[in-house]
Coordinates of C-alpha atoms in Angstrom, one line a residue:
M181 CA -18.8 -0.6 -28.1
R182 CA -15.1 -0.7 -27.9
D183 CA -14.6 1.5 -30.6
L184 CA -17.6 4.1 -29.8
A185 CA -16.0 4.3 -26.0
C186 CA -12.7 4.7 -27.8
A187 CA -14.6 8.0 -30.3
L188 CA -15.6 9.3 -27.0
L189 CA -12.2 8.6 -24.5
L190 CA -9.0 8.7 -26.9
T191 CA -7.3 9.0 -24.1
V192 CA -9.0 5.7 -22.5
C193 CA -9.0 3.9 -25.4
G194 CA -5.2 3.7 -25.7
L195 CA -5.1 2.3 -21.7
I196 CA -8.1 -0.1 -22.4
S197 CA -6.9 -2.3 -25.1
V198 CA -4.0 -3.8 -22.6
A199 CA -7.3 -6.0 -21.9
A200 CA -7.6 -9.3 -23.0
D201 CA -11.2 -8.6 -22.7
A202 CA -11.2 -5.0 -22.9
R203 CA -14.8 -5.1 -25.1
D204 CA -16.1 -5.8 -21.3
V205 CA -14.4 -3.2 -18.8
A206 CA -14.6 0.1 -21.9
P207 CA -17.5 1.1 -20.5
E208 CA -16.7 0.8 -17.0
A209 CA -13.4 2.6 -17.5
V210 CA -15.2 5.6 -19.8
H211 CA -18.4 6.1 -16.4
I212 CA -14.7 6.0 -14.5
D213 CA -13.1 8.7 -16.1
A214 CA -16.2 10.8 -16.4
A215 CA -16.7 10.7 -12.8
M216 CA -13.3 11.4 -12.0
E217 CA -13.4 14.2 -14.2
R218 CA -16.5 15.7 -12.1
W219 CA -15.6 15.3 -9.1
M220 CA -11.7 14.9 -8.3
P221 CA -10.3 18.9 -10.1
N222 CA -12.6 20.1 -6.7
I223 CA -11.0 17.4 -4.3
V224 CA -7.7 18.2 -4.9
R225 CA -8.2 22.3 -4.5
D226 CA -11.0 21.8 -1.1
E227 CA -8.1 19.0 0.2
R228 CA -5.7 21.0 -0.1
I229 CA -3.3 18.4 -1.3
G230 CA -1.1 18.5 -4.4
G231 CA -2.4 16.2 -6.5
I232 CA -3.6 12.7 -6.6
G233 CA -2.8 9.8 -9.0
I234 CA -4.9 6.5 -9.4
V235 CA -4.7 3.0 -11.6
V236 CA -7.9 0.8 -11.7
I237 CA -7.5 -3.2 -12.1
R238 CA -10.4 -5.2 -13.1
K239 CA -9.8 -8.6 -14.0
G240 CA -6.6 -8.9 -13.5
R241 CA -5.7 -6.2 -15.8
I242 CA -5.5 -2.0 -15.4
I243 CA -8.1 -0.7 -17.4
W244 CA -7.7 3.3 -16.4
S245 CA -5.1 5.5 -14.8
G246 CA -6.0 9.4 -14.0
H247 CA -4.1 11.7 -12.4
Y248 CA -5.2 15.4 -11.3
G249 CA -3.5 18.7 -9.3
E250 CA 0.0 19.2 -9.3
Q251 CA 3.1 17.1 -8.3
S252 CA 5.1 20.5 -7.6
P253 CA 4.1 24.0 -8.1
G254 CA 3.2 24.9 -10.8
V255 CA 4.0 21.2 -13.1
P256 CA 0.9 19.0 -13.6
M257 CA 1.3 15.2 -12.9
T258 CA 1.4 13.2 -15.3
E259 CA 1.6 9.2 -15.7
D260 CA 5.4 10.1 -14.9
T261 CA 4.8 11.1 -11.8
A262 CA 6.4 9.1 -8.6
F263 CA 5.7 9.3 -5.8
N264 CA 7.4 8.4 -2.2
T265 CA 5.1 5.6 -0.7
A266 CA 6.1 5.4 2.9
S267 CA 4.8 1.8 4.1
I268 CA 3.4 0.8 0.9
A269 CA 7.1 -0.3 0.7
K270 CA 6.3 -2.9 3.9
T271 CA 4.4 -4.5 1.1
V272 CA 7.6 -5.0 -2.2
T273 CA 9.7 -6.1 1.4
A274 CA 7.0 -8.8 2.2
E275 CA 6.6 -10.1 -1.1
T276 CA 10.6 -10.6 -2.0
L277 CA 10.6 -12.5 1.7
L278 CA 8.2 -14.7 0.4
A279 CA 9.7 -15.0 -2.5
L280 CA 13.1 -15.8 -1.4
A281 CA 10.9 -18.2 0.8
A282 CA 9.8 -20.1 -2.2
Q283 CA 13.8 -20.8 -3.1
R284 CA 14.2 -21.4 0.4
R285 CA 16.9 -18.8 0.7
V286 CA 15.1 -17.7 4.1
D287 CA 12.9 -19.4 6.6
L288 CA 10.0 -17.5 7.6
D289 CA 10.0 -19.2 10.6
E290 CA 14.0 -18.9 11.6
P291 CA 15.0 -16.9 14.5
I292 CA 17.2 -13.7 13.1
A293 CA 19.1 -13.7 16.2
A294 CA 21.7 -15.7 15.2
Y295 CA 21.7 -13.3 11.6
V296 CA 21.3 -9.9 13.2
K297 CA 22.6 -8.3 15.4
S298 CA 21.1 -5.6 17.5
P299 CA 22.8 -2.8 20.7
D300 CA 19.3 -1.6 21.9
I301 CA 17.3 -5.7 22.2
G302 CA 19.4 -8.2 21.3
Q303 CA 20.5 -8.8 24.9
D304 CA 17.2 -9.2 26.0
P305 CA 16.3 -13.0 25.4
R306 CA 12.9 -12.4 23.5
Y307 CA 14.9 -11.3 21.0
R308 CA 15.8 -14.9 20.0
L309 CA 11.9 -15.5 19.6
L310 CA 11.8 -12.9 16.3
T311 CA 10.6 -14.8 13.0
T312 CA 10.5 -12.7 10.3
R313 CA 6.8 -14.3 10.1
I314 CA 5.7 -12.7 12.9
L315 CA 7.7 -9.2 12.4
L316 CA 5.9 -8.7 8.9
S317 CA 2.9 -9.3 11.0
H318 CA 3.3 -6.5 13.5
R319 CA 3.6 -9.1 16.1
S320 CA 7.9 -8.4 17.2
G321 CA 6.2 -6.5 20.7
L322 CA 8.2 -3.6 19.7
R323 CA 6.6 0.5 19.1
N324 CA 7.3 1.5 15.3
W325 CA 10.8 3.4 15.4
P326 CA 13.2 4.0 18.6
D327 CA 12.1 7.9 18.6
D328 CA 9.0 6.3 19.9
Y329 CA 11.1 5.6 23.5
P330 CA 12.1 8.2 25.9
D331 CA 15.4 7.0 25.8
G332 CA 15.3 6.6 21.9
K333 CA 16.4 2.5 21.9
L334 CA 13.8 0.1 21.1
A335 CA 12.7 -1.9 24.2
F336 CA 10.5 -5.1 24.4
D337 CA 6.6 -3.8 25.9
W338 CA 5.7 -7.8 25.8
T339 CA 6.3 -10.5 23.9
P340 CA 7.2 -11.7 20.5
G341 CA 4.3 -13.3 18.6
T342 CA 1.4 -12.5 21.3
R343 CA 0.0 -9.3 20.8
Y344 CA -0.2 -6.6 17.7
R345 CA 2.0 -3.2 17.2
Y346 CA 2.9 -2.1 13.8
S347 CA 6.1 -1.4 13.8
G348 CA 8.5 -0.1 10.7
A349 CA 11.4 -1.1 12.9
G350 CA 10.2 -4.8 13.1
I351 CA 9.9 -4.8 9.4
E352 CA 13.4 -3.6 9.0
L353 CA 15.1 -5.9 11.5
A354 CA 13.5 -8.6 9.1
A355 CA 14.6 -7.1 5.9
R356 CA 18.0 -7.2 7.8
Y357 CA 17.5 -11.3 8.1
A358 CA 17.3 -11.2 4.6
E359 CA 20.2 -9.3 4.0
A360 CA 22.9 -11.0 6.4
K361 CA 21.1 -14.4 5.2
T362 CA 22.0 -13.8 1.0
G363 CA 24.7 -11.8 1.4
K364 CA 22.6 -8.3 -0.2
T365 CA 20.7 -5.2 0.1
L366 CA 17.4 -5.4 -0.3
R367 CA 16.9 -3.4 -3.2
T368 CA 19.3 -6.3 -5.0
L369 CA 16.8 -9.2 -3.8
A370 CA 13.5 -7.3 -5.1
G371 CA 15.6 -6.6 -8.3
E372 CA 16.4 -10.4 -9.0
T373 CA 13.1 -11.8 -7.8
L374 CA 10.3 -9.4 -8.4
L375 CA 11.3 -6.8 -10.7
H376 CA 13.1 -7.7 -13.0
P377 CA 11.4 -11.0 -13.9
W378 CA 7.8 -9.2 -13.7
G379 CA 9.3 -6.3 -15.9
I380 CA 9.0 -3.5 -13.5
D381 CA 10.9 -0.5 -14.1
R382 CA 9.8 2.6 -12.2
M383 CA 10.3 1.2 -8.7
A384 CA 12.7 2.1 -6.4
I385 CA 13.3 0.9 -3.4
A386 CA 15.2 4.0 -0.8
E387 CA 16.5 5.7 -3.7
L388 CA 16.0 8.7 -6.7
P389 CA 17.0 7.0 -9.6
A390 CA 17.1 9.6 -12.6
W391 CA 14.1 9.0 -13.8
S392 CA 12.4 9.9 -11.0
L393 CA 14.1 13.4 -10.1
S394 CA 12.4 15.5 -12.2
N395 CA 8.9 14.1 -11.6
L396 CA 8.6 13.1 -7.7
A397 CA 6.0 14.3 -6.2
L398 CA 7.1 16.3 -3.6
P399 CA 5.1 15.7 -0.4
V400 CA 2.4 18.9 0.9
D401 CA 1.5 19.8 4.6
S402 CA -2.1 20.0 6.3
D403 CA -1.7 23.7 5.6
G404 CA -1.2 22.5 1.9
K405 CA 2.3 24.3 1.2
Y406 CA 4.9 22.4 -0.3
L407 CA 7.6 20.9 1.3
D408 CA 11.1 20.1 0.8
P409 CA 12.0 16.4 0.6
A410 CA 15.6 16.9 2.0
T411 CA 14.4 17.5 5.1
I412 CA 11.4 14.6 5.4
Y413 CA 13.5 12.0 3.0
P414 CA 17.1 11.9 5.2
G415 CA 19.6 10.1 3.2
L416 CA 16.4 9.5 0.2
R417 CA 19.2 11.3 -2.2
E418 CA 21.5 9.5 -1.0
G419 CA 20.4 6.1 -1.2
T420 CA 21.7 5.3 2.6
G421 CA 18.7 3.8 3.8
I422 CA 17.3 0.0 3.9
G423 CA 13.5 1.3 2.4
A424 CA 11.9 -2.4 3.7
A425 CA 9.4 -0.1 5.9
Y426 CA 9.3 3.5 3.3
D427 CA 10.9 5.4 0.9
L428 CA 9.4 2.9 -2.1
I429 CA 9.0 4.9 -4.9
T430 CA 6.8 4.4 -7.9
T431 CA 4.8 5.4 -10.0
N432 CA 1.0 4.9 -10.7
D433 CA 1.4 2.1 -13.3
A434 CA 4.6 0.6 -12.1
Y435 CA 2.4 -0.3 -8.9
G436 CA -0.5 -1.6 -10.2
R437 CA 1.9 -3.9 -12.6
F438 CA 3.1 -5.2 -9.1
L439 CA -0.5 -5.8 -8.4
E440 CA -1.1 -7.1 -11.3
R441 CA 1.1 -9.8 -10.7
L442 CA 0.1 -10.5 -7.2
I443 CA -3.3 -11.2 -8.5
A444 CA -1.9 -13.4 -11.3
A445 CA -0.1 -14.9 -9.2
S446 CA -2.9 -15.9 -6.6
R447 CA -5.4 -17.6 -9.7
K448 CA -4.4 -21.0 -7.1
P449 CA -4.0 -21.9 -4.2
S450 CA -0.3 -22.2 -3.3
P451 CA 1.4 -21.6 -0.5
M452 CA 2.8 -18.3 -1.2
R453 CA -0.9 -17.4 -1.1
R454 CA -1.8 -18.9 1.8
V455 CA 0.8 -16.9 3.9
R456 CA 0.2 -13.6 2.7
E457 CA -3.3 -14.0 3.5
T458 CA -3.6 -15.8 6.0
I459 CA -4.8 -13.9 9.5
L460 CA -1.8 -13.5 12.4
A461 CA -3.0 -10.2 14.6
P462 CA -6.3 -9.3 14.0
L463 CA -7.6 -5.7 13.5
A464 CA -11.1 -6.2 15.7
G465 CA -11.5 -3.5 18.9
D466 CA -8.3 -1.8 17.7
E467 CA -8.0 1.8 18.8
R468 CA -7.4 2.9 15.3
Y469 CA -8.2 0.3 13.0
G470 CA -10.8 -1.1 14.2
C471 CA -14.6 -1.1 12.7
E472 CA -17.0 0.3 14.8
P473 CA -20.7 -0.4 13.2
A474 CA -21.3 3.3 14.3
F475 CA -19.2 4.7 11.8
S476 CA -19.1 1.3 8.8
R477 CA -22.2 0.3 7.6
H478 CA -20.7 -3.1 6.5
C479 CA -17.8 -4.4 9.2
P480 CA -15.6 -7.3 7.6
D481 CA -16.2 -10.2 8.5
R482 CA -12.4 -11.0 9.8
Y483 CA -10.2 -9.0 9.6
G484 CA -5.8 -8.3 10.3
Y485 CA -2.0 -8.0 9.4
A486 CA -1.2 -11.2 7.4
F487 CA 1.9 -11.1 6.3
G488 CA 2.9 -7.8 5.3
W489 CA -0.4 -6.9 4.5
Q490 CA -3.7 -6.1 5.4
V491 CA -6.5 -8.4 5.0
Q492 CA -10.4 -8.0 5.8
G493 CA -12.7 -10.8 4.9
Y494 CA -16.3 -10.5 3.7
G495 CA -18.0 -13.9 3.7
R496 CA -16.4 -15.7 0.6
H497 CA -14.5 -12.3 -0.9
T498 CA -10.9 -11.3 0.0
I499 CA -9.7 -8.1 0.1
L500 CA -5.7 -7.5 0.6
Q501 CA -4.8 -4.0 1.1
H502 CA -2.1 -1.6 3.1
T503 CA -1.4 1.9 3.6
G504 CA 1.0 4.6 3.6
N505 CA 1.6 8.1 5.8
D506 CA 4.2 10.1 6.2
E507 CA 3.9 14.0 6.2
G508 CA 2.6 15.4 2.8
E509 CA 1.9 11.7 2.0
T510 CA -0.7 9.9 1.7
D511 CA -1.5 6.5 0.1
L512 CA -3.7 3.4 0.1
V513 CA -3.2 0.4 -2.6
Y514 CA -5.6 -2.9 -2.5
F515 CA -6.5 -6.3 -4.4
S516 CA -8.7 -8.8 -4.3
P517 CA -7.3 -12.2 -5.9
D518 CA -11.1 -13.5 -5.7
R519 CA -12.6 -10.5 -7.4
R520 CA -9.5 -9.8 -9.5
T521 CA -9.6 -6.2 -8.8
G522 CA -6.9 -3.5 -7.7
A523 CA -5.8 0.2 -7.2
A524 CA -2.8 1.8 -6.4
I525 CA -3.9 5.5 -4.8
F526 CA -1.2 8.0 -4.4
V527 CA -1.6 11.2 -2.8
N528 CA 1.1 14.1 -2.1
G529 CA -0.6 15.7 0.8
A530 CA -0.8 15.7 4.2
N531 CA -4.9 15.7 4.1
G532 CA -5.9 12.8 1.7
W533 CA -7.8 10.4 3.6
A534 CA -10.9 12.1 1.5
A535 CA -9.8 12.1 -1.4
I536 CA -9.7 8.8 -1.2
V537 CA -12.3 8.0 -0.2
R538 CA -14.9 9.3 -2.8
A539 CA -11.8 8.0 -5.6
L540 CA -12.9 4.8 -3.7
E541 CA -16.3 5.2 -3.9
I542 CA -15.7 6.8 -7.9
I543 CA -13.9 2.5 -8.7
G544 CA -16.7 1.4 -7.3
D545 CA -15.3 -2.1 -7.5
E546 CA -14.7 -2.3 -3.9
P547 CA -17.7 -0.7 -1.8
E548 CA -17.1 -2.6 1.0
L549 CA -13.2 -0.9 1.6
A550 CA -14.5 1.9 0.9
A551 CA -17.9 1.7 3.7
Y552 CA -14.6 0.6 5.5
Y553 CA -12.3 3.5 5.3
R554 CA -15.0 6.4 5.3
G555 CA -15.8 5.3 8.8
L556 CA -12.3 4.8 9.2
V557 CA -11.8 8.7 8.4
E558 CA -15.3 9.6 10.3
K559 CA -14.3 8.4 13.5
L560 CA -10.9 9.4 13.2
L561 CA -10.9 12.5 12.0
H562 CA -14.5 14.0 13.2
R563 CA -15.8 14.6 10.7
R564 CA -18.3 13.3 8.2
L565 CA -17.8 13.4 4.3
A566 CA -20.4 15.1 2.3
S567 CA -22.0 11.9 -0.1
L568 CA -21.1 11.8 -4.5
G569 CA -24.4 9.7 -4.7
D570 CA -23.3 6.3 -6.0
P571 CA -20.7 6.9 -9.2
G572 CA -19.9 3.4 -8.7
P573 CA -20.1 1.1 -12.1
F574 CA -19.7 -2.2 -10.3
R575 CA -22.1 -4.5 -9.8
K576 CA -21.6 -7.9 -8.1

C-alpha cells in the first residue's frame, strides 16, 4: 500500500516516510492531499486570502503538509514560508515557563511584584496577587493591552484570579518575571529549554532571522490587499519586542515538530501535563468563545483556559488548542494527547476563518473541534458556511 501511495503521490511519499508506522498513515495522507488539492485553491481565491499553510500530525508524527496561494504578490507559498503567527506565541511562552518551572528556575505561584515593576498598576495592592499561573490562564483582571483603556494605562477591572479576560499584557508580565528571575531574555530561555534541545531551528521569537526574510508571508487585509509588515509589526525587524504574546515567526514544519514533542511528552501523566491540561478559566457562556448548541452540534463537556492553552474535553477525549489573530493573519494550532493528532494551520489573510474551518473538516481527525469552530464562525461572523460534505478520512 505504501509503494502504491508513493507512486500516486511522490510529494506525499517523502513526508510519509518520517513516520515509523508510515504504512498505516500513508492512505490518510493521500486522501488529505487529494481533498486539499480539490478544495483549497478555490477557497484561497474566494476568501481573498494570500494563502494557507497546513501541517498534519497522526500517531504523534507529521504525515502531511501542504501550501496553497501566495506568501507575497506573485510568490507561491512553500514549505519554507515563514508566518508571523500572532498569539500562537503564547503557546511557546507557556511551554518555556513550564520547562523553567520543571527545572525549578521559576515558581508558577510566586508573586511577580518583587521582580517586575509596573508604572501603571504597581502601586495597586492587587498587583501583589499576580502570579505566572494566574497570568497564563488569563485571570489577571487586565484588559488585552494598555490601548484598551481610555488613558492608555493598564488598570485592574477586578481582583486577579477571580474571572477570565484574555490579556496579552498579562502574558508579557509573566515573561518579564521569567526574564528577571533568570537574568535571560525570553528568546534565550525558549532556545535553551525547548528549541535547541528539540532541534527546532525555524522558529524565532520577536525577530526576523535571516532564513525568514525572503520567505515571510505578508499580511493580507479583508479586501485581499497585501500590507506592509513594517507598519503592522513595529520593532519586529529590529528585534526589540518581547515576543511573549505575539510575533512568533515559524514555518508549518517547525511548529509541527513542536507539537510532535508535546504529544510525546504527554504520553504519560506528569506534573507539567497536569498544569497544561487543568482548566482554570472556564469559557462556557463566554460571549466570544462560548459554544452554543444552536450553532454547534457537539459542544465540549468542559472547556476553558489552562496554562497558556485553551483546553476542550469531550468525555475522555482532550484537545489543546490556540488561535492567532492579527491584522492580516489568522492561525489555529491544536493537538490531542490521547488521539496523538494535531495540526498547525497558518493563513496570511484577515478572512482566514472560513479556510481554517474547511481545512479542519478535510483533515478530519478532530470533528468535534471542526464543529466548534464552524459554530463560532457562524455565530460571530453571521455567516453560514457551505458544507464540503464528509471528506475527512479519520474514523474512531
